[in-house]
Each structure stands twice: as structure tokens, then as C-alpha cells.
Short mmCIF file of C-alpha atoms in Angstrom, two decimals:
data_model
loop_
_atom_site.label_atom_id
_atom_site.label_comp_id
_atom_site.label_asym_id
_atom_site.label_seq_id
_atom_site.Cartn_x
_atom_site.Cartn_y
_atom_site.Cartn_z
CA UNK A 15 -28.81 -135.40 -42.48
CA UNK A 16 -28.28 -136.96 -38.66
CA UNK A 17 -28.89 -140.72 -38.30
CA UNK A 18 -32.61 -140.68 -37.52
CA UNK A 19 -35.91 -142.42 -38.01
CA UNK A 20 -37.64 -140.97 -41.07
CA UNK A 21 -40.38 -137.64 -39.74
CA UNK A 22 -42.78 -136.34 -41.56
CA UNK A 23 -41.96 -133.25 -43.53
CA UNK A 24 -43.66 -130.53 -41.66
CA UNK A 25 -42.61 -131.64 -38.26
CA UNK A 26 -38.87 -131.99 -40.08
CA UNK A 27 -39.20 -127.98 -41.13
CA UNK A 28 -40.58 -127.41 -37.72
CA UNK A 29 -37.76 -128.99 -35.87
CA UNK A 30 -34.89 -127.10 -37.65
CA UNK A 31 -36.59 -123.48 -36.18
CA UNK A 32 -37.35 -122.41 -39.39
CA UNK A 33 -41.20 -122.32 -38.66
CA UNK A 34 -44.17 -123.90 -37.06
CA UNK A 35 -45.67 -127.73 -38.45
CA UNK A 36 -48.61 -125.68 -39.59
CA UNK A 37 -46.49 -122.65 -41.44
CA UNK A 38 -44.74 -125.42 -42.81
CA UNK A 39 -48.19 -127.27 -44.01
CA UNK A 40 -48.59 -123.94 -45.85
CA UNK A 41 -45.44 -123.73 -47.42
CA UNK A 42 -45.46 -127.10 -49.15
CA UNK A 43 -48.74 -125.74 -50.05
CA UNK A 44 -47.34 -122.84 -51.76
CA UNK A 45 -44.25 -125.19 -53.52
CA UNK A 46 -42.00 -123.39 -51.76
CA UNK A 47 -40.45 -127.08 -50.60
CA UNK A 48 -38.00 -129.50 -52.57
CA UNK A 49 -37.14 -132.88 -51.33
CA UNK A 50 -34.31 -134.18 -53.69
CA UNK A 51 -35.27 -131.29 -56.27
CA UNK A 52 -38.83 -132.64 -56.67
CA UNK A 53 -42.36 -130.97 -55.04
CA UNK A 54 -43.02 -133.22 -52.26
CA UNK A 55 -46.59 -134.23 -51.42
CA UNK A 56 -48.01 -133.64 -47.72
CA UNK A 57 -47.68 -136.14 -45.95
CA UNK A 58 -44.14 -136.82 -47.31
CA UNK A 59 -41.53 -138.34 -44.75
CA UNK A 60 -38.06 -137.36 -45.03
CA UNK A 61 -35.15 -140.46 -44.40
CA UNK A 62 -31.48 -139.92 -43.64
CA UNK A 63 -30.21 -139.19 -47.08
CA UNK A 64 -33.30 -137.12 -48.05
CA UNK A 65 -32.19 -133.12 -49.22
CA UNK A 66 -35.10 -131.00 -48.15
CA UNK A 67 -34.78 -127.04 -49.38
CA UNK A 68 -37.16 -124.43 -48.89
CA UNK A 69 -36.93 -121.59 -51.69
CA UNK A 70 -33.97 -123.17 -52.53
CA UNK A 71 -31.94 -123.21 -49.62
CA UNK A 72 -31.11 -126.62 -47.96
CA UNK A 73 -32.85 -127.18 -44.58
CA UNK A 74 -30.42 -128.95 -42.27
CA UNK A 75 -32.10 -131.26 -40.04
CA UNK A 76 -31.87 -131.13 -36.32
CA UNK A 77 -29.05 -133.38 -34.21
CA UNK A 78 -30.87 -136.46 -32.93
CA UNK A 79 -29.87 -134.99 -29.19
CA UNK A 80 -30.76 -131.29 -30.26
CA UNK A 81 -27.45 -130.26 -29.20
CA UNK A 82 -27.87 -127.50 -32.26
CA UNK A 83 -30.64 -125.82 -30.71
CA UNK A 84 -30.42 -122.99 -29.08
CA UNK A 85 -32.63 -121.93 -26.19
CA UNK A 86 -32.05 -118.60 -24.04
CA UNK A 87 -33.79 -116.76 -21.52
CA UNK A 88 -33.75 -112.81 -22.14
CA UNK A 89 -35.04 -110.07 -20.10
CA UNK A 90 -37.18 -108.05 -22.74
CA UNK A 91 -36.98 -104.23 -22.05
CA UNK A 92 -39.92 -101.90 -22.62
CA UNK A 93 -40.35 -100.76 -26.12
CA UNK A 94 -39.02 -103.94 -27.68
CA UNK A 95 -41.68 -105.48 -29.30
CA UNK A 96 -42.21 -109.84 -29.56
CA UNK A 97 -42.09 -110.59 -33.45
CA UNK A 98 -39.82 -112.00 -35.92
CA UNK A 99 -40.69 -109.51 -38.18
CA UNK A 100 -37.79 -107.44 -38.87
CA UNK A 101 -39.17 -105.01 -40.85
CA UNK A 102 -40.77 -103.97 -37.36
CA UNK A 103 -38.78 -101.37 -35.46
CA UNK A 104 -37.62 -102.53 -32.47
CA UNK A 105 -38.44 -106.46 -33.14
CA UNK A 106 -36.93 -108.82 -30.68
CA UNK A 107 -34.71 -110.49 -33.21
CA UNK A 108 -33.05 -107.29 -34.05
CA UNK A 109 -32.62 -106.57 -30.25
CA UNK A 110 -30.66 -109.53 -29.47
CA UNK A 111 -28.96 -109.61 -32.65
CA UNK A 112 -28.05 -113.51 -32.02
CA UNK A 113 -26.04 -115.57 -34.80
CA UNK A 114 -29.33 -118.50 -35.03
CA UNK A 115 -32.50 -118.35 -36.04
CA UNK A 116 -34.42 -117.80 -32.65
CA UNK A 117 -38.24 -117.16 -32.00
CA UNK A 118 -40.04 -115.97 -29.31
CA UNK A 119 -42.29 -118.21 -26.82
CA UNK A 120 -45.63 -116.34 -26.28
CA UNK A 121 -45.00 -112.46 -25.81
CA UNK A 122 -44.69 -109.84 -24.17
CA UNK A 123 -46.74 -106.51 -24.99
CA UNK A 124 -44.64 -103.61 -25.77
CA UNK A 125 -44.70 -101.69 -22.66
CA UNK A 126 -44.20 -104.60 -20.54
CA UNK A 127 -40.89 -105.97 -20.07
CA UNK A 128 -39.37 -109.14 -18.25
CA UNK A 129 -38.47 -112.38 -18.99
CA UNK A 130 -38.91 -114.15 -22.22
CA UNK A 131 -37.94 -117.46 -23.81
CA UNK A 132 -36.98 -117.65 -27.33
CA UNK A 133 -35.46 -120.82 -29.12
CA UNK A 134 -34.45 -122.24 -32.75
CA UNK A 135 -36.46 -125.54 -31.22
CA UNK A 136 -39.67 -125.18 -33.25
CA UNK A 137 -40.99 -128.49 -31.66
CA UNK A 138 -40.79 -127.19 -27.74
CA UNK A 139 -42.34 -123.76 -28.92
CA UNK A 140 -45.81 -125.94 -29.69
CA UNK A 141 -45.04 -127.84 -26.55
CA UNK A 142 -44.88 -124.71 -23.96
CA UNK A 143 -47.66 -122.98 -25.39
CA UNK A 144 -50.30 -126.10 -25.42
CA UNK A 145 -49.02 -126.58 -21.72
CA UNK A 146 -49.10 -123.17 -20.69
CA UNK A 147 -52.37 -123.60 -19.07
CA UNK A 148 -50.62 -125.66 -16.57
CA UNK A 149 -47.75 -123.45 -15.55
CA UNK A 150 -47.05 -120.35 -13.36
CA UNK A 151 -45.78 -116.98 -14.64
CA UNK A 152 -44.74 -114.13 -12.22
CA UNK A 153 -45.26 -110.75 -12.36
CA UNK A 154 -44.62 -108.05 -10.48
CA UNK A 155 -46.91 -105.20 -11.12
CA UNK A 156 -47.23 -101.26 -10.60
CA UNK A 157 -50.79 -99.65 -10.66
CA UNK A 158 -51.44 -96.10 -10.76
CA UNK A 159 -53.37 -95.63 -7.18
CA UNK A 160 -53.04 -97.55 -3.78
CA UNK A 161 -54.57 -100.82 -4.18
CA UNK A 162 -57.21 -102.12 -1.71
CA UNK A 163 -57.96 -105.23 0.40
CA UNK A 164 -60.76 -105.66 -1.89
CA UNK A 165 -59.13 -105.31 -5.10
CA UNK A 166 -56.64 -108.21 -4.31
CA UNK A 167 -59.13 -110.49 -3.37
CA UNK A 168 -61.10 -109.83 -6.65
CA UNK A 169 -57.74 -110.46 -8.80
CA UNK A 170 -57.00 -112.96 -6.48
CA UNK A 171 -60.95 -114.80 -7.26
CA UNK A 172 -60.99 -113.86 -10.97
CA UNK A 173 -62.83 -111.17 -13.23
CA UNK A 174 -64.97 -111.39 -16.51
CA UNK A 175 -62.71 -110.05 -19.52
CA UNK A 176 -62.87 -111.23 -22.53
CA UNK A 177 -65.98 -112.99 -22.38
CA UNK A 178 -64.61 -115.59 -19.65
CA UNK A 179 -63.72 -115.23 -16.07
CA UNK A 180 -60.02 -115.37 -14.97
CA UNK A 181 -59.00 -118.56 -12.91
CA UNK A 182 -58.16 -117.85 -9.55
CA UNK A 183 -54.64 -116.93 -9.05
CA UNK A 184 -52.02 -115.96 -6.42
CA UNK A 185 -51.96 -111.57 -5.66
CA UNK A 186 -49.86 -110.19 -2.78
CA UNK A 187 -49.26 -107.11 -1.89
CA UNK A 188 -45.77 -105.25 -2.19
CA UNK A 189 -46.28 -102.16 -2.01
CA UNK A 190 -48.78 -99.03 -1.69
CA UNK A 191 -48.96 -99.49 -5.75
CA UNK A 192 -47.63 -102.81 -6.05
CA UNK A 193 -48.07 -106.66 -6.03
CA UNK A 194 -47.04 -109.75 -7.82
CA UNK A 195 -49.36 -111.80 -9.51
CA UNK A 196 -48.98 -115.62 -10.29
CA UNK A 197 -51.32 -116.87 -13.08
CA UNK A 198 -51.43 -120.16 -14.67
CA UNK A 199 -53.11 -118.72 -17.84
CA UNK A 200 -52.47 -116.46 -20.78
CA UNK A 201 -55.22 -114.14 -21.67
CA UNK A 202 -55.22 -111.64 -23.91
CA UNK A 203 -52.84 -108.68 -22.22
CA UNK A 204 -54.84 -110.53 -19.09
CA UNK A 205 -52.85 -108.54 -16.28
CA UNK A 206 -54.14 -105.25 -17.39
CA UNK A 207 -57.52 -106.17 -18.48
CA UNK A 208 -58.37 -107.61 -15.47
CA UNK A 209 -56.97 -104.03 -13.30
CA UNK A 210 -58.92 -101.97 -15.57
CA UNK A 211 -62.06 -103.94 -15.02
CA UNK A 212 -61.21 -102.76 -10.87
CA UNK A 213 -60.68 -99.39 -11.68
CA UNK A 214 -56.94 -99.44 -12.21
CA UNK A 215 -54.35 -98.82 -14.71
CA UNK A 216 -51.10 -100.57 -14.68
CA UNK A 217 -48.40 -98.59 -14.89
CA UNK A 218 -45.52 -100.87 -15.09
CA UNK A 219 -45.07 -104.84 -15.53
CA UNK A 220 -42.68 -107.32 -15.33
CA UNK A 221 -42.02 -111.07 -15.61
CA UNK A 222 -40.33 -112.23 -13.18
CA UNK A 223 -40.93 -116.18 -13.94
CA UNK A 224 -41.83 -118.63 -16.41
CA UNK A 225 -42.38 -122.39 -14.61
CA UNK A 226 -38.44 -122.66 -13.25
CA UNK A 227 -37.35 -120.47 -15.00
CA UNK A 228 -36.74 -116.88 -13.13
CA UNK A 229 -34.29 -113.32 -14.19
CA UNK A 230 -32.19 -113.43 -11.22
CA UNK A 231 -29.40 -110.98 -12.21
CA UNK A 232 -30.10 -110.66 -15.95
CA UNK A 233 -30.29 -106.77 -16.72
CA UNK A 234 -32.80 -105.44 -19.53
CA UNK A 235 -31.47 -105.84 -22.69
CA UNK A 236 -29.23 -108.84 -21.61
CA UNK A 237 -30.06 -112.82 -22.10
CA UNK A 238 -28.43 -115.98 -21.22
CA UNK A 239 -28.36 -119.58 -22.62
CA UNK A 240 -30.47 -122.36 -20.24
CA UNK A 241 -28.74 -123.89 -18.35
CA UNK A 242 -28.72 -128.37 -18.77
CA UNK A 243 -30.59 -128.66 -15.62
CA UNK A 244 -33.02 -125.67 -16.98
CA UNK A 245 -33.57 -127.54 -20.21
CA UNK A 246 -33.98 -131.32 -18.82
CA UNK A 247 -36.66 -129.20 -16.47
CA UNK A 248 -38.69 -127.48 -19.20
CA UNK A 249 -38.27 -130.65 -21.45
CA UNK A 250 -40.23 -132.62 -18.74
CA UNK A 251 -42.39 -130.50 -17.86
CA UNK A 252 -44.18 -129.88 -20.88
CA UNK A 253 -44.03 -133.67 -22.28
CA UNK A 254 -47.90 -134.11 -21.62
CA UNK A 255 -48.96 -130.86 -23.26
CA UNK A 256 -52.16 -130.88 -24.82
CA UNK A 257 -54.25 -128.11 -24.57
CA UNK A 258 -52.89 -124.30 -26.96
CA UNK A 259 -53.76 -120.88 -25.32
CA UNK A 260 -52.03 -117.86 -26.43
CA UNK A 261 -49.21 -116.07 -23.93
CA UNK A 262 -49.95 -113.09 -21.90
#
């Protein structure tokens, strides 16, 4: 194990990717976790010569830097759906067949497609998603007839769905069918509940942008690791996260 302060177990099994504090909470739970060959108790803090295994495997801790994490930005296509699942056709994993452990931030429905970040960091996931409340995501949207003045300003003001009304957000037009939406929440498939409370049906969407974080020239189907600057960004700006809402 890296030269560290000693962690508590769960966040330790959080921080190597293999799951989330609270999966891990569960697993102990279940006596699925050794430390040294003994059941540990919750609460248990792991030091630097401590061997932690979960159904018998050894659990390597993280670097003290992270430099063994691995975070990437891919461009989901439609069809590919956002779980770790394998036994799911089409799951994300398979798609992007990469050598670590990675895990999706948030999702992306099915027939959407766009940008995604997935990561072996377990300890950042927690961190985006508490802060996502606080961050922009672009889309860029198709709807199935010509959208009015009206219906803009409505998306624009916000909508009752799901027993709340949206928070106002940023809609301009692109198109006869088209328009890009900024939010800085995650409802519930949000984008297309809120059209077909107006009368619409998307027809296509696409994430364009997470915070900094944008596609550029990454086809469907392809991904790329952050780059340094990327990561220092995304590190900072989700340090004060607090509050959890699920992704879009």
C-alpha cells in the first residue's frame, strides 16, 4: 500500500474504483471484506501495511497523487446504454472495452447520446454528482415540429414535471426544430419531460458539455483521457460539493 495517512475502510474501497463508500458499507456488511485475513468491523481504518481483499482478491489502494486513476471523456452513441452491468447488451463498459475498471458519471438515456464522463476515481464520482446542481450541461436538441417563441420562453422559465418546477435555464434557438439547452440540474430524463409537457417530442439529443468539459472533435463511439488542465479544473470545481441529485 502507498505511503498514506490511515482512511477509513469504505472510503479506502471507494477510492480504488471498485465501488461507492455506501456499496462498500454493504459489502463489509455481507463479509465479503478481509483486512489481514480477518472480518473487519465498520468503522475499521486501513494503515500502510494493512492487506484489504474483497472476495478474496487484494484491493490495491490508490497512489497518494491518483496518478492510477483513470478519467476519460467519451462521446456515448445512441443505443449504448449507462451501466456497469455487463450482462446488459450494449452496456457502456463493454462499448469502450478499456483495460481499468471505469464507471460512468450520471447517465445518459439510451436514445440520447453525447458526452459522458466515466472514471476508476470512486471518490470524484460522489463529488460531481453532489455538485451537479451547481454546474452547466449542454445540449443540443431536435423536436419533432417547429418550435415557437412561446415554447422557448416556457423551457427557458421552467415547467412542473415530476412534482417540482424546472429552474430557469438558458434555450436558444438553432433551428426550425432545434435549440440548445443549458441546465444546471439533473431531473429525471428532464429534457424530454419538460418538451412533452409543451406539446413536443424530442427526437434527437445530445451533450455537448459537462462544466469545462466539451466533445470538440470526438466522434461517437470514440473517448479520450482528460487532459491535466481538465482534471486540476474538475478537481476544483467540485471541492465544495454538498448537495446529491441524480444526472439527466
Amino acid at each position: 500500500m502507498s505511503d498514506q495517512a490511515p482512511k477509513r475502510l469504505n472510503k479506502y474501497i471507494s477510492d480504488t474504483g471498485l465501488c461507492s463508500r455506501r456499496e462498500a458499507d454493504k459489502l463489509i456488511d455481507q463479509k465479503r471484506v478481509s483486512v489481514n485475513n480477518h472480518p473487519p468491523e465498520l468503522g475499521t481504518k486501513i494503515g500502510p501495511n494493512d492487506i484489504v481483499k474483497v472476495d478474496g482478491k487484494i484491493v490495491g489502494a490508490v497512489a497518494k497523487d491518483k496518478s492510477d486513476r483513470v478519467y476519460i471523456v467519451y462521446n456515448k452513441p445512441i443505443g449504448i446504454t449507462c451501466t456497469t452491468e455487463r450482462h446488459v447488451k450494449g452496456n457502456i463498459i463493454d462499448a469502450i472495452g478499456h483495460k481499468a475498471r471505469i464507471f460512468p458519471v450520471g447517465r445518459l438515456d439510451k436514445p440520447s447520446e453525447g458526452l459522458i464522463i466515466l472514471t476508476s476515481d470512486g471518490d470524484i464520482v460522489n463529488k460531481i454528482l453532489r455538485a451537479e446542481n451547481a454546474h452547466d450541461k449542454e445540449y443540443e436538441v431536435t423536436v419533432n415540429q417547429p418550435i415557437s417563441e412561446r415554447f422557448v420562453k416556457r423551457m427557458a422559465r421552467g415547467v412542473p414535471i415530476l412534482g417540482t418546477v424546472t429552474k430557469p435555464c438558458v434555450v436558444k434557438p438553432t433551428g426550425k426544430n432545434t435549440f440548445t439547452i443549458i441546465l444546471t440540474q439533473g431531473l429525471n430524463r428532464q429534457i424530454r419531460r419538460m418538451c412533452e409537457f409543451l406539446g413536443y417530442e424530442v427526437t434527437k439529443l445530445k451533450r455537448t458539455r459537462i462544466m469545462h468539459l466539451e466533445l470538440k472533435a470526438l466522434k461517437p463511439g470514440q473517448w479520450r483521457n482528460l487532459t491535466q488542465h481538465e482534471l486540476t479544473t474538475l478537481q476544483n470545481a467540485v471541492k465544495a460539493s454538498s448537495k446529491t441529485a441524480p444526472s439527466n
